[in-house]
PDB file of C-alpha atoms in Angstrom:
ATOM      1  CA  MET A  16       5.541  20.453  14.483  1.00 45.00           C
ATOM      2  CA  GLY A  17       2.936  22.527  15.837  1.00 43.00           C
ATOM      3  CA  GLY A  18       3.189  26.386  14.902  1.00 49.00           C
ATOM      4  CA  SER A  19       5.864  26.229  12.537  1.00 69.00           C
ATOM      5  CA  SER A  20       6.120  25.154   9.066  1.00 82.00           C
ATOM      6  CA  PRO A  21       4.499  21.638   8.671  1.00 89.00           C
ATOM      7  CA  CYS A  22       6.511  18.763   7.538  1.00 90.00           C
ATOM      8  CA  ALA A  23       6.709  17.350   3.986  1.00 91.00           C
ATOM      9  CA  SER A  24       3.886  14.690   4.662  1.00 89.00           C
ATOM     10  CA  CYS A  25       1.431  17.435   6.113  1.00 92.00           C
ATOM     11  CA  LYS A  26       2.162  19.590   3.215  1.00 91.00           C
ATOM     12  CA  LEU A  27       1.608  17.002   0.530  1.00 90.00           C
ATOM     13  CA  LEU A  28      -1.290  15.611   2.134  1.00 90.00           C
ATOM     14  CA  ARG A  29      -2.752  18.863   2.799  1.00 91.00           C
ATOM     15  CA  ARG A  30      -3.334  18.646   6.374  1.00 90.00           C
ATOM     16  CA  ARG A  31      -2.592  20.478   9.839  1.00 91.00           C
ATOM     17  CA  CYS A  32       0.777  19.291  11.155  1.00 90.00           C
ATOM     18  CA  ALA A  33       0.146  18.193  14.794  1.00 89.00           C
ATOM     19  CA  LYS A  34       2.611  18.354  17.561  1.00 89.00           C
ATOM     20  CA  ASP A  35       2.685  14.695  17.665  1.00 89.00           C
ATOM     21  CA  CYS A  36       2.965  14.078  13.812  1.00 92.00           C
ATOM     22  CA  ILE A  37       4.887  10.726  13.302  1.00 91.00           C
ATOM     23  CA  PHE A  38       6.192  12.221  10.153  1.00 93.00           C
ATOM     24  CA  ALA A  39       7.636  15.569  11.100  1.00 90.00           C
ATOM     25  CA  PRO A  40      11.143  14.071  12.537  1.00 92.00           C
ATOM     26  CA  TYR A  41      11.705  12.061   9.314  1.00 92.00           C
ATOM     27  CA  PHE A  42      10.273  14.052   6.512  1.00 93.00           C
ATOM     28  CA  PRO A  43      11.153  17.731   7.124  1.00 90.00           C
ATOM     29  CA  SER A  44       9.565  20.570   4.968  1.00 88.00           C
ATOM     30  CA  ASP A  45      12.668  21.397   3.332  1.00 89.00           C
ATOM     31  CA  ASP A  46      12.694  17.939   1.244  1.00 88.00           C
ATOM     32  CA  PRO A  47       9.059  17.500   0.085  1.00 90.00           C
ATOM     33  CA  HIS A  48      10.240  14.768  -2.588  1.00 93.00           C
ATOM     34  CA  LYS A  49      11.425  12.599   0.048  1.00 93.00           C
ATOM     35  CA  PHE A  50       7.978  12.006   1.483  1.00 94.00           C
ATOM     36  CA  ALA A  51       6.471  12.172  -1.843  1.00 94.00           C
ATOM     37  CA  ILE A  52       8.269   9.302  -3.477  1.00 95.00           C
ATOM     38  CA  VAL A  53       7.836   7.003  -0.533  1.00 95.00           C
ATOM     39  CA  HIS A  54       4.082   8.052  -0.276  1.00 94.00           C
ATOM     40  CA  ARG A  55       3.727   7.088  -4.048  1.00 94.00           C
ATOM     41  CA  VAL A  56       5.138   3.612  -3.691  1.00 94.00           C
ATOM     42  CA  PHE A  57       4.009   2.575  -0.176  1.00 94.00           C
ATOM     43  CA  GLY A  58       1.074   5.054   0.815  1.00 94.00           C
ATOM     44  CA  ALA A  59       1.147   7.450   3.897  1.00 92.00           C
ATOM     45  CA  SER A  60      -1.055   4.967   5.937  1.00 92.00           C
ATOM     46  CA  ASN A  61       1.401   2.157   5.540  1.00 95.00           C
ATOM     47  CA  VAL A  62       4.127   4.260   6.313  1.00 95.00           C
ATOM     48  CA  SER A  63       2.662   5.638   9.409  1.00 93.00           C
ATOM     49  CA  LYS A  64       1.800   2.248  10.621  1.00 94.00           C
ATOM     50  CA  MET A  65       5.376   0.944   9.847  1.00 94.00           C
ATOM     51  CA  LEU A  66       6.643   3.781  11.859  1.00 94.00           C
ATOM     52  CA  GLN A  67       4.234   3.279  14.999  1.00 94.00           C
ATOM     53  CA  GLU A  68       5.250  -0.383  15.068  1.00 95.00           C
ATOM     54  CA  LEU A  69       8.885   0.599  15.416  1.00 94.00           C
ATOM     55  CA  PRO A  70      10.897   1.552  18.667  1.00 94.00           C
ATOM     56  CA  VAL A  71      11.823   5.432  18.005  1.00 93.00           C
ATOM     57  CA  GLN A  72      15.570   4.675  17.871  1.00 94.00           C
ATOM     58  CA  GLN A  73      14.892   2.553  14.744  1.00 95.00           C
ATOM     59  CA  ARG A  74      12.438   4.791  12.796  1.00 95.00           C
ATOM     60  CA  ALA A  75      15.439   6.859  11.306  1.00 95.00           C
ATOM     61  CA  ASP A  76      16.989   3.616   9.637  1.00 96.00           C
ATOM     62  CA  ALA A  77      13.509   2.643   8.614  1.00 95.00           C
ATOM     63  CA  VAL A  78      12.860   5.702   6.894  1.00 96.00           C
ATOM     64  CA  SER A  79      16.085   5.958   5.180  1.00 94.00           C
ATOM     65  CA  SER A  80      15.360   2.293   3.969  1.00 94.00           C
ATOM     66  CA  LEU A  81      11.945   3.194   3.044  1.00 95.00           C
ATOM     67  CA  VAL A  82      13.341   6.171   0.744  1.00 95.00           C
ATOM     68  CA  TYR A  83      15.904   3.879  -0.772  1.00 93.00           C
ATOM     69  CA  GLU A  84      13.511   1.238  -1.638  1.00 94.00           C
ATOM     70  CA  ALA A  85      10.775   3.727  -3.028  1.00 95.00           C
ATOM     71  CA  ASN A  86      13.545   5.258  -5.398  1.00 93.00           C
ATOM     72  CA  ALA A  87      14.645   2.104  -6.325  1.00 93.00           C
ATOM     73  CA  ARG A  88      10.992   0.978  -7.126  1.00 93.00           C
ATOM     74  CA  VAL A  89      10.582   3.831  -9.237  1.00 93.00           C
ATOM     75  CA  ARG A  90      13.610   3.267 -11.237  1.00 91.00           C
ATOM     76  CA  ASP A  91      12.871  -0.502 -11.499  1.00 91.00           C
ATOM     77  CA  PRO A  92       9.196  -1.427 -10.605  1.00 91.00           C
ATOM     78  CA  VAL A  93       9.673  -5.076 -11.014  1.00 92.00           C
ATOM     79  CA  TYR A  94      12.941  -5.813  -9.102  1.00 91.00           C
ATOM     80  CA  GLY A  95      13.476  -2.607  -6.949  1.00 90.00           C
ATOM     81  CA  CYS A  96      16.780  -2.510  -5.079  1.00 89.00           C
ATOM     82  CA  VAL A  97      17.008  -6.223  -5.703  1.00 92.00           C
ATOM     83  CA  GLY A  98      17.861  -5.652  -9.363  1.00 90.00           C
ATOM     84  CA  ALA A  99      20.747  -3.304  -8.290  1.00 87.00           C
ATOM     85  CA  ILE A 100      21.908  -5.821  -5.703  1.00 92.00           C
ATOM     86  CA  SER A 101      21.979  -8.595  -8.122  1.00 93.00           C
ATOM     87  CA  TYR A 102      23.807  -6.609 -10.658  1.00 93.00           C
ATOM     88  CA  LEU A 103      26.323  -5.730  -8.398  1.00 94.00           C
ATOM     89  CA  GLU A 104      26.655  -9.426  -7.048  1.00 96.00           C
ATOM     90  CA  ASN A 105      27.093 -10.389 -10.803  1.00 96.00           C
ATOM     91  CA  GLN A 106      29.757  -7.915 -11.233  1.00 97.00           C
ATOM     92  CA  VAL A 107      31.693  -9.062  -8.005  1.00 97.00           C
ATOM     93  CA  SER A 108      31.411 -12.651  -9.354  1.00 96.00           C
ATOM     94  CA  GLN A 109      32.646 -11.914 -12.874  1.00 97.00           C
ATOM     95  CA  LEU A 110      35.702  -9.896 -11.097  1.00 97.00           C
ATOM     96  CA  GLN A 111      36.569 -12.820  -8.816  1.00 97.00           C
ATOM     97  CA  MET A 112      36.687 -15.081 -12.121  1.00 97.00           C
ATOM     98  CA  GLN A 113      38.975 -12.432 -13.616  1.00 97.00           C
ATOM     99  CA  LEU A 114      41.174 -12.637 -10.669  1.00 97.00           C
ATOM    100  CA  ALA A 115      41.406 -16.284 -10.451  1.00 96.00           C
ATOM    101  CA  VAL A 116      42.264 -16.303 -14.186  1.00 96.00           C
ATOM    102  CA  ALA A 117      44.825 -13.548 -13.795  1.00 96.00           C
ATOM    103  CA  GLN A 118      46.493 -15.706 -10.958  1.00 96.00           C
ATOM    104  CA  THR A 119      46.476 -18.791 -12.787  1.00 95.00           C
ATOM    105  CA  GLU A 120      48.063 -16.969 -15.765  1.00 95.00           C
ATOM    106  CA  MET A 121      50.897 -15.555 -13.254  1.00 95.00           C
ATOM    107  CA  LEU A 122      51.338 -19.126 -11.867  1.00 94.00           C
ATOM    108  CA  CYS A 123      51.960 -20.404 -15.365  1.00 93.00           C
ATOM    109  CA  ILE A 124      54.252 -17.770 -16.306  1.00 93.00           C
ATOM    110  CA  ARG A 125      56.287 -18.426 -13.125  1.00 92.00           C
ATOM    111  CA  MET A 126      56.300 -22.010 -13.835  1.00 91.00           C
ATOM    112  CA  GLN A 127      57.374 -21.565 -17.355  1.00 90.00           C
ATOM    113  CA  GLN A 128      60.249 -19.167 -16.099  1.00 89.00           C
ATOM    114  CA  GLU A 129      61.386 -21.630 -13.358  1.00 86.00           C
ATOM    115  CA  SER A 130      61.616 -24.467 -16.018  1.00 85.00           C
ATOM    116  CA  ALA A 131      63.768 -22.273 -18.419  1.00 80.00           C
ATOM    117  CA  LEU A 132      66.317 -21.710 -15.959  1.00 74.00           C
ATOM    118  CA  PRO A 133      69.207 -23.864 -16.774  1.00 67.00           C
ATOM    119  CA  MET A 134      70.328 -26.070 -13.842  1.00 60.00           C
ATOM    120  CA  PRO A 135      73.018 -28.578 -13.786  1.00 57.00           C
ATOM    121  CA  MET A 136      71.495 -32.037 -12.721  1.00 55.00           C
ATOM    122  CA  PRO A 137      72.392 -35.512 -12.611  1.00 55.00           C
ATOM    123  CA  THR A 138      71.507 -37.736 -15.344  1.00 53.00           C
ATOM    124  CA  GLN A 139      68.718 -39.568 -13.567  1.00 51.00           C
ATOM    125  CA  MET A 140      66.896 -36.094 -12.864  1.00 51.00           C
ATOM    126  CA  GLN A 141      67.265 -34.874 -16.212  1.00 53.00           C
ATOM    127  CA  GLN A 142      64.688 -37.726 -17.301  1.00 53.00           C
ATOM    128  CA  ASP A 143      62.263 -36.188 -14.630  1.00 53.00           C
ATOM    129  CA  ASP A 144      62.920 -32.766 -15.831  1.00 54.00           C
ATOM    130  CA  LYS A 145      61.790 -33.719 -19.554  1.00 54.00           C
ATOM    131  CA  SER A 146      58.507 -34.954 -18.320  1.00 54.00           C
ATOM    132  CA  PHE A 147      58.200 -31.594 -16.049  1.00 53.00           C
ATOM    133  CA  LEU A 148      58.929 -29.636 -19.004  1.00 52.00           C
ATOM    134  CA  ALA A 149      56.463 -31.419 -20.980  1.00 53.00           C
ATOM    135  CA  ALA A 150      54.046 -30.901 -18.396  1.00 51.00           C
ATOM    136  CA  THR A 151      54.584 -27.278 -18.294  1.00 50.00           C
ATOM    137  CA  ASN A 152      54.355 -26.888 -22.198  1.00 52.00           C
ATOM    138  CA  ASN A 153      50.533 -27.974 -21.553  1.00 50.00           C
ATOM    139  CA  LEU A 154      50.095 -25.078 -19.415  1.00 50.00           C
ATOM    140  CA  ASP A 155      49.866 -22.927 -22.447  1.00 51.00           C
ATOM    141  CA  ASN A 156      46.958 -25.024 -23.210  1.00 50.00           C
ATOM    142  CA  ILE A 157      45.471 -24.623 -20.056  1.00 49.00           C
ATOM    143  CA  SER A 158      45.360 -20.846 -20.081  1.00 48.00           C
ATOM    144  CA  GLN A 159      43.749 -21.020 -23.416  1.00 49.00           C
ATOM    145  CA  TYR A 160      41.127 -22.918 -21.937  1.00 46.00           C
ATOM    146  CA  LEU A 161      40.757 -20.490 -19.193  1.00 47.00           C
ATOM    147  CA  ASN A 162      40.511 -17.525 -21.642  1.00 48.00           C
ATOM    148  CA  PHE A 163      37.719 -19.353 -23.464  1.00 44.00           C
ATOM    149  CA  ALA A 164      35.872 -19.689 -20.164  1.00 43.00           C
ATOM    150  CA  SER A 165      36.172 -16.069 -19.164  1.00 43.00           C
ATOM    151  CA  SER A 166      35.153 -15.021 -22.558  1.00 44.00           C
ATOM    152  CA  SER A 167      32.186 -17.412 -22.920  1.00 43.00           C
ATOM    153  CA  SER A 168      30.971 -16.676 -19.528  1.00 44.00           C
ATOM    154  CA  SER A 169      30.626 -12.865 -20.262  1.00 44.00           C
ATOM    155  CA  SER A 170      28.159 -13.563 -22.860  1.00 44.00           C
ATOM    156  CA  SER A 171      25.767 -15.838 -20.750  1.00 43.00           C
ATOM    157  CA  SER A 172      22.440 -14.845 -20.254  1.00 42.00           C
ATOM    158  CA  SER A 173      20.663 -14.412 -16.937  1.00 44.00           C
ATOM    159  CA  ASN A 174      17.593 -12.378 -15.331  1.00 45.00           C
ATOM    160  CA  VAL A 175      20.069  -9.941 -13.957  1.00 47.00           C
ATOM    161  CA  ILE A 176      20.926  -6.700 -15.549  1.00 49.00           C
ATOM    162  CA  GLN A 177      24.336  -6.925 -17.181  1.00 51.00           C
ATOM    163  CA  ASP A 178      24.510  -3.762 -18.814  1.00 54.00           C
ATOM    164  CA  PRO A 179      25.900  -1.109 -16.367  1.00 52.00           C
ATOM    165  CA  SER A 180      24.418   1.677 -18.479  1.00 53.00           C
ATOM    166  CA  ALA A 181      20.867   0.024 -17.458  1.00 49.00           C
ATOM    167  CA  LEU A 182      21.426   1.330 -14.027  1.00 50.00           C
ATOM    168  CA  LYS A 183      21.172   4.841 -13.665  1.00 50.00           C
ATOM    169  CA  ARG A 184      24.128   6.644 -11.889  1.00 51.00           C
ATOM    170  CA  GLU A 185      21.985   8.826  -9.673  1.00 53.00           C
ATOM    171  CA  SER A 186      21.858   7.977  -6.189  1.00 55.00           C
ATOM    172  CA  LEU A 187      18.865   6.088  -4.836  1.00 55.00           C
ATOM    173  CA  TRP A 188      18.739   8.081  -1.764  1.00 55.00           C
ATOM    174  CA  THR A 189      17.593  11.343  -3.387  1.00 53.00           C
TER     175      THR A 189
END
């Protein structure tokens, strides 16, 4: 930055900010927390090396990713952002299962409604109707199994955080 205010990294490291400071474009002096957390997790030297190895047009995205990962690492030192991603993938999976159960229940209801409609049939087809009605009565048993599957899967254990309150609602970008 030269003669003006030093960048956040130079302020934190208590050094003079040179014109060609690699941190200056990405860690402005008005947001010192951004560099402080990246420095705490990755170290200034490592961040400097990473930025120098990247083309200039990719550095802003890299800094954004480093800030995100550093915030995630501070909140969850073991899993970092992978813990948040795993939690969200688990939530998507549970919602897909709930959707499948709901669609199956809707199909069961439609089939029961269709079988309840009185239709005049020839005597030969009435026999087929009786077996169809017996089969649709078994659909109630199927929905009971589906309800059991959805309730038992929610209590299953895994290595992924399943309690949404365990993840803080704050943004990882700050």
